[in-house]
Structure formats: structure tokens, C-alpha cells
């Protein structure tokens, strides 16, 4: 039985949405149970009609981690749902932790309480992105756990992203690229130029070179690494343009009676497009390099998105992704000695 | 009579496209003339039927600046069309220079040959972006002239971007934002946090704070400044997602007979959308902070796009944007003394 600790209080959509996803997941899978951290009263009420109550354990917490939090503040927020959910993994009560709360708080909390895997310099926040090819995501990290990353850290993101792609997305030979401002070797800031050199020198399997942001999501780039700051700009630029264009598509169809009729005829095509681009199918971001499975669902996750975030968490536990990372870094630490 | 020096040889689409745009422009405006730099034979042939030949001057050049070039190599490429076109501004033969060739070469060449305005630390490559609001571009800089920019440089981009928006886009009170990974003060790398502080301390008119990449193109952010590396990632991420979604829209309509019929009904709406998002209407990028009007058209400019790039160049000359920047920095240099 896989045990997942869930921070029930951090999401924008409220605990009810998360409870609904969990109920749905319990119905679909019988090898998983949940530790729910949050307001006991609220959670008891929301789960009272749950037929699989024996696989739910409610842990009362009395505060919520705010969107912006400093490391010291996190340490003082012991009574919060996020702190307690992460601690459950530390104490061996749960196999993984899932939150839709503050990203900064989660990165801080997971790093402080669970620590990075031996040999891993920094955890990287990793997200599958929809690409031009349906059901063929690109996995990009770091998308914003850190403002600065050294060349060695960016190199390590390549190792971890590759393991994720192999084991969680089940593609044994993913290609690995560095996101930068030109396809040629030598383009970019010192960290990415250095990471390129390290990947070549150490023969990272699957490493193919640089990719520009323009081509990153064309479906032929599997794992893409970047320092966190430009990674975060990339993520949000993609989200912004996708949202703008979706809005404009809706407006185009709503322009007049004729265009509305046009939608009736072409809706099937656009449903397929929406499915291709639906980032919610990938469930959210993953914090890689931590001693524990850590999944960060979108803050505004709906039932469908949070359901998939649970699935990602479960899959990471099932394939023992943390052990794979530990083994890889154990070997590399030993090889470097 | 405004004189524009044009590098005819650098574009992907070849000199014929550029000549067509120039012919078209000559027909529409009688207060402009062109100095064309490139292969004399080719250009004479292409312009032989031009009715406004007296406003064209062909200057023979014998080489082309490659896409990637180092500063020393540029200095040795005196025979190239780009070198000569930039030199024409330096020598006072032309009021501005326009190229669709190598961005790196142009930034290097303009900086070396024309130099930055006194007080300007670095030129910034600036581009108008289409936004959610039709005909309301966001002007973003630096989008990749530099890999690194200091806080002072990012601050200066705010001054220059604002002047551009005021005089070229004719909006007297543009809002100014810093692109970063969070809307709150203090988010981002040291340079952007520092630039924020400088903008507040020195009361840059219109400065409103940070903007995340997700909201940057919603039409309510006029001037957006960023160091060049994340700026370049932002630009190309936007281009990549826009292209991906355009491809998917086409595919959606082409899926089957019904969706094709749907297109016939809704095409008017989508034409409006295409117009809103058409970056070619803005003509390309501008190098701000140089002693001379420098416009970089897209490498793959078609006739329409290059025509608009000429228009941008002409407008910058007409409103004396370089003088405006000189005055602003002259004042600020004196105030700082």
C-alpha cells in the first residue's frame, strides 16, 4: 500500500476540490492510501461520505504556509499543513508528499526537512510541458526552484531529468538539451556554457546540445535543462502566450453568428488541440533531487488536474525514482573519488 | 529628405524581397531615399524598372556578415554590406540603418562603429510585441543584445524604452515594468532587484513594479525591461508557443470535412486574431542607445514585414529618437555630477 501525504490547505480551489480528486483516486486504485493534513473539522465533513474511509487518515493542522515565505519562517510554521505533510515523509509515515500550495514554501520545506540526495547540489523543480506532439511531453528543469544555478547544478539537472523521463515517462532513451539563446556550442551565460562542457566531458547519455526556446516544445526535445531564473521566465512566457491565444480563439468563434456556426462544425478539431495542449494531464511540477517524492500541483488545480498530480506522485513512488537518483549519484560520487 | 542605409544582403528571403518593399515604400512616401548596400549587379537588375530611381543609390559591397561573428571579425569585414551600411550613418551619408541580417553582427557593428550615446552603458535590443489588445504593443528590452546586464543597465533600458514608447508609439504616459519571476518587490536576480530599487529611488516616470512573464503580454504593460538573457528566452518562448498554436489551429481546421466547413464560417474571426498577433506589423527590433537609428528586421521578413521595418526606421528618424535619448542622458549625467 502506497501512502501519500497531502497538504489539503494550500490550493486556490480549496480542500473540497482536492478531496473530490482523492475520492476519485481511491475508487480507481486500491493500492494507495492518504494522510490528509489540514483543518480536521473541514476534512472530516468533506470525507464523511467516502466509501474508502479506511484508506484516509486525517491529521489536524492549524495554519497554512503563505505564498511567500522565508526559510526561517517556514521552520517556525510547524503547525502548518505543508510542514506536517512533508514531515510525514521524513518520519516514514508516508512515501511521498503532494501540495497545491506555495511553490517557494514547498521547495524550502522539502529541502530543509528532507534534504537533498547525497551528491545532489540542489533540487530542481521539474515540469512536463505539452509539446507539438500529442502525449509527448518535454520535461524541463529547473523552472524556478532557484534564481541561480551553477554549471554543475545544471549538469545534475540533466542526470535527474533523464532518470525521470526514463522511469516515470517510460522512455528509455530520452534526448537531453540545454535551453539557451542559440543552438551553437558556446551560446549563453557562463553556467550553461559550462554545463554544456560538463555534459560532453562526462558523456551524459542522450545529450544532444543546445536548444533555443523557440524549438523547445516541438516534440523532438525530451529533457531540457536550464538555470532556474530563465527556466521560470520560459515557463510563464509559454503559459501567458497559450492563455492569450486560447482567449483569442474563443473570441474568434464568438465574433458573430457565422463564426459561432463555424465553431459547431470545427469543435472536434479544437477539442483535439485542447487535449494536446492540456498541461493538467501532466499533473504539475516535481521537485527532483530531494530525499523523498515531492509533487507540486498547480495552485489552481481543478479535480482533474489534482487527480493527475496524485497519479504522478504514485508513479514516482512505484518506480522508486528517489532510489534511482540515489544510485546514480552514489555511483558518480564514488567515480569522482 | 530622410536617407536610409539598407543592408540588402543579410536576409533569409534575399534582396529581391527587400527591393520590393523599398519600391513600395518609395511609391507611398516621397520624403525618403535609400542607400542600398550589396551586390551592385544584382541590385541594379532588381531596381532597373523602379520609377523612383533618383531616390535610390546603389553601393557595391563584396561580402556578407555571417550569422555568428566575433567583434574582431566584424572589424575585418569592411567589404560587407552590413559594415558599409552602418558606416554610412557614421559618415553622415544616411540618417538611419536597416538590416535583416545577423543580429549579433548588427549589435557588434553598431556598437563599434557608431558607439553608444554618452551616458548609456549598453545598447539594448528592443522589440514591440503584439499583446492581447489589438494595436497595443508591449515594448520589451533587452531581448538579447547582451548575455549579462547590470542593474544600472536594466534601469537605463527603462529610460530608453519609455522614450521609444512616447515618441515612436506616441503614447505620452506608458507604464514601465521589470520582467521577473514574481510580482512582489525583491523577486528575481540581483540585477533586476537592483534595477527595481534604482527605478524607485530615481522616480522613473511610469514605473509600476514587476511583471511576471505570464502577464507581460496582456496589453496593460507598455514598457518591459529585462537583462538580455532571460529577455531572449522570453522572446523565443513566445514565438515558439505562438507558432505551435498556429500550427495546431490549422490542423484543427484541416482535420476532416466538417472542420473545413467550420473554417469557412469562422475565418473572419481568425483573420482578426491573426491581425492582432501579427508581429510583422511592428517591423522588427530596434537597437536603442546607439548614436544612430538602427533597425533590425526579422531575418525571414517578407515584403510586408520589411516595409514596416522601413516605416519604423523612418519614424525613429522623424521623431529624432536618438536626440531624445541624448538629451535625457545628458541631463542625467549632469544631474549625477
Short mmCIF file of C-alpha atoms in Angstrom, two decimals, chain B residues 145-298:
data_model
loop_
_atom_site.label_atom_id
_atom_site.label_comp_id
_atom_site.label_asym_id
_atom_site.label_seq_id
_atom_site.Cartn_x
_atom_site.Cartn_y
_atom_site.Cartn_z
CA UNK B 145 21.90 42.19 -27.32
CA UNK B 146 23.74 41.11 -24.17
CA UNK B 147 24.02 37.99 -22.03
CA UNK B 148 24.54 39.97 -18.87
CA UNK B 149 23.22 43.35 -17.87
CA UNK B 150 23.87 45.20 -14.64
CA UNK B 151 21.13 46.84 -12.57
CA UNK B 152 22.18 50.23 -13.94
CA UNK B 153 21.87 48.94 -17.50
CA UNK B 154 18.42 47.49 -16.84
CA UNK B 155 17.43 50.81 -15.30
CA UNK B 156 18.65 52.62 -18.41
CA UNK B 157 16.59 50.29 -20.60
CA UNK B 158 13.60 51.69 -18.74
CA UNK B 159 14.53 55.25 -19.70
CA UNK B 160 15.12 54.35 -23.33
CA UNK B 161 12.11 52.07 -23.70
CA UNK B 162 9.94 54.80 -22.27
CA UNK B 163 11.25 57.39 -24.75
CA UNK B 164 10.64 54.94 -27.58
CA UNK B 165 7.08 54.35 -26.45
CA UNK B 166 6.43 58.06 -26.05
CA UNK B 167 7.83 59.28 -29.32
CA UNK B 168 7.64 56.39 -31.75
CA UNK B 169 4.44 54.78 -30.48
CA UNK B 170 3.01 58.15 -29.48
CA UNK B 171 1.79 57.34 -26.02
CA UNK B 172 2.91 60.02 -23.61
CA UNK B 173 2.43 58.04 -20.39
CA UNK B 174 3.50 54.46 -20.88
CA UNK B 175 3.71 52.17 -17.87
CA UNK B 176 7.16 50.67 -17.16
CA UNK B 177 7.68 47.23 -15.62
CA UNK B 178 10.55 44.88 -14.84
CA UNK B 179 10.17 41.33 -16.15
CA UNK B 180 10.91 38.86 -13.39
CA UNK B 181 9.80 35.69 -11.62
CA UNK B 182 7.33 37.25 -9.23
CA UNK B 183 5.25 40.39 -8.98
CA UNK B 184 6.42 41.30 -5.47
CA UNK B 185 9.33 43.64 -4.83
CA UNK B 186 12.53 41.70 -4.19
CA UNK B 187 11.81 38.88 -6.65
CA UNK B 188 14.40 37.93 -9.21
CA UNK B 189 18.13 38.03 -9.72
CA UNK B 190 20.36 40.71 -8.21
CA UNK B 191 20.28 42.85 -11.37
CA UNK B 192 16.51 43.06 -11.53
CA UNK B 193 16.15 43.60 -7.78
CA UNK B 194 18.74 46.36 -8.10
CA UNK B 195 17.02 47.87 -11.14
CA UNK B 196 13.76 47.96 -9.16
CA UNK B 197 15.49 49.89 -6.40
CA UNK B 198 17.03 52.37 -8.87
CA UNK B 199 13.71 52.98 -10.60
CA UNK B 200 12.07 53.73 -7.25
CA UNK B 201 14.94 55.87 -5.94
CA UNK B 202 15.20 57.90 -9.11
CA UNK B 203 11.45 58.08 -9.69
CA UNK B 204 11.37 56.80 -13.24
CA UNK B 205 8.06 58.15 -14.55
CA UNK B 206 5.51 55.42 -15.18
CA UNK B 207 7.37 52.75 -13.21
CA UNK B 208 4.83 50.35 -11.72
CA UNK B 209 6.92 47.44 -10.42
CA UNK B 210 7.49 43.86 -11.54
CA UNK B 211 5.58 41.80 -14.03
CA UNK B 212 5.71 38.05 -14.49
CA UNK B 213 6.15 36.63 -17.97
CA UNK B 214 2.63 35.22 -17.75
CA UNK B 215 1.01 38.68 -17.64
CA UNK B 216 3.55 40.58 -19.74
CA UNK B 217 1.50 40.48 -22.95
CA UNK B 218 -1.95 41.13 -21.54
CA UNK B 219 -1.96 44.63 -23.01
CA UNK B 220 -1.67 46.53 -19.74
CA UNK B 221 2.15 46.60 -19.61
CA UNK B 222 3.70 49.07 -22.04
CA UNK B 223 7.46 49.06 -21.50
CA UNK B 224 9.06 45.95 -20.00
CA UNK B 225 12.75 45.75 -19.16
CA UNK B 226 14.91 42.70 -18.51
CA UNK B 227 18.52 41.62 -18.79
CA UNK B 228 19.22 40.24 -22.26
CA UNK B 229 19.48 36.55 -21.49
CA UNK B 230 16.06 35.99 -19.92
CA UNK B 231 14.70 38.56 -22.38
CA UNK B 232 15.86 36.42 -25.26
CA UNK B 233 14.38 33.28 -23.68
CA UNK B 234 11.11 35.18 -23.23
CA UNK B 235 11.03 36.35 -26.85
CA UNK B 236 11.69 32.92 -28.27
CA UNK B 237 9.35 31.11 -25.89
CA UNK B 238 6.58 33.44 -27.08
CA UNK B 239 7.47 32.85 -30.72
CA UNK B 240 7.63 29.09 -30.19
CA UNK B 241 4.27 28.77 -28.45
CA UNK B 242 2.59 31.13 -30.92
CA UNK B 243 3.90 29.06 -33.82
CA UNK B 244 2.89 25.78 -32.18
CA UNK B 245 -0.62 27.02 -31.55
CA UNK B 246 -0.96 28.46 -35.05
CA UNK B 247 0.05 25.08 -36.45
CA UNK B 248 -2.46 23.33 -34.20
CA UNK B 249 -5.23 25.75 -35.23
CA UNK B 250 -4.52 24.95 -38.88
CA UNK B 251 -4.53 21.22 -38.10
CA UNK B 252 -7.77 21.56 -36.19
CA UNK B 253 -9.49 23.10 -39.18
CA UNK B 254 -7.98 20.58 -41.56
CA UNK B 255 -8.98 17.53 -39.51
CA UNK B 256 -11.98 16.50 -41.62
CA UNK B 257 -14.62 17.82 -43.97
CA UNK B 258 -16.76 19.22 -41.16
CA UNK B 259 -13.92 21.15 -39.57
CA UNK B 260 -13.02 22.52 -43.01
CA UNK B 261 -16.56 23.79 -43.42
CA UNK B 262 -16.22 25.24 -39.92
CA UNK B 263 -13.26 27.26 -41.14
CA UNK B 264 -15.29 28.78 -43.95
CA UNK B 265 -17.77 30.07 -41.40
CA UNK B 266 -15.31 31.26 -38.79
CA UNK B 267 -12.43 32.52 -40.95
CA UNK B 268 -13.34 36.16 -40.36
CA UNK B 269 -12.83 35.77 -36.62
CA UNK B 270 -9.49 34.07 -37.13
CA UNK B 271 -8.32 36.71 -39.57
CA UNK B 272 -8.89 39.29 -36.87
CA UNK B 273 -6.93 37.12 -34.44
CA UNK B 274 -4.08 36.79 -36.92
CA UNK B 275 -4.03 40.54 -37.30
CA UNK B 276 -3.92 41.09 -33.54
CA UNK B 277 -0.97 38.74 -33.18
CA UNK B 278 0.90 39.76 -36.32
CA UNK B 279 4.33 40.78 -35.09
CA UNK B 280 5.29 41.81 -38.63
CA UNK B 281 3.17 44.93 -38.34
CA UNK B 282 5.78 46.17 -35.86
CA UNK B 283 8.66 45.70 -38.29
CA UNK B 284 11.32 44.10 -36.13
CA UNK B 285 13.70 45.08 -33.39
CA UNK B 286 15.40 48.38 -32.63
CA UNK B 287 18.80 48.89 -31.13
CA UNK B 288 18.37 51.66 -28.59
CA UNK B 289 21.16 53.68 -27.05
CA UNK B 290 23.34 53.89 -30.16
CA UNK B 291 24.40 57.13 -31.84
CA UNK B 292 22.20 56.47 -34.82
CA UNK B 293 18.89 54.94 -35.78
CA UNK B 294 19.42 51.17 -36.05
CA UNK B 295 16.61 48.81 -37.03
CA UNK B 296 16.92 45.04 -37.25
CA UNK B 297 14.17 43.46 -39.35
CA UNK B 298 13.38 39.77 -38.90
#
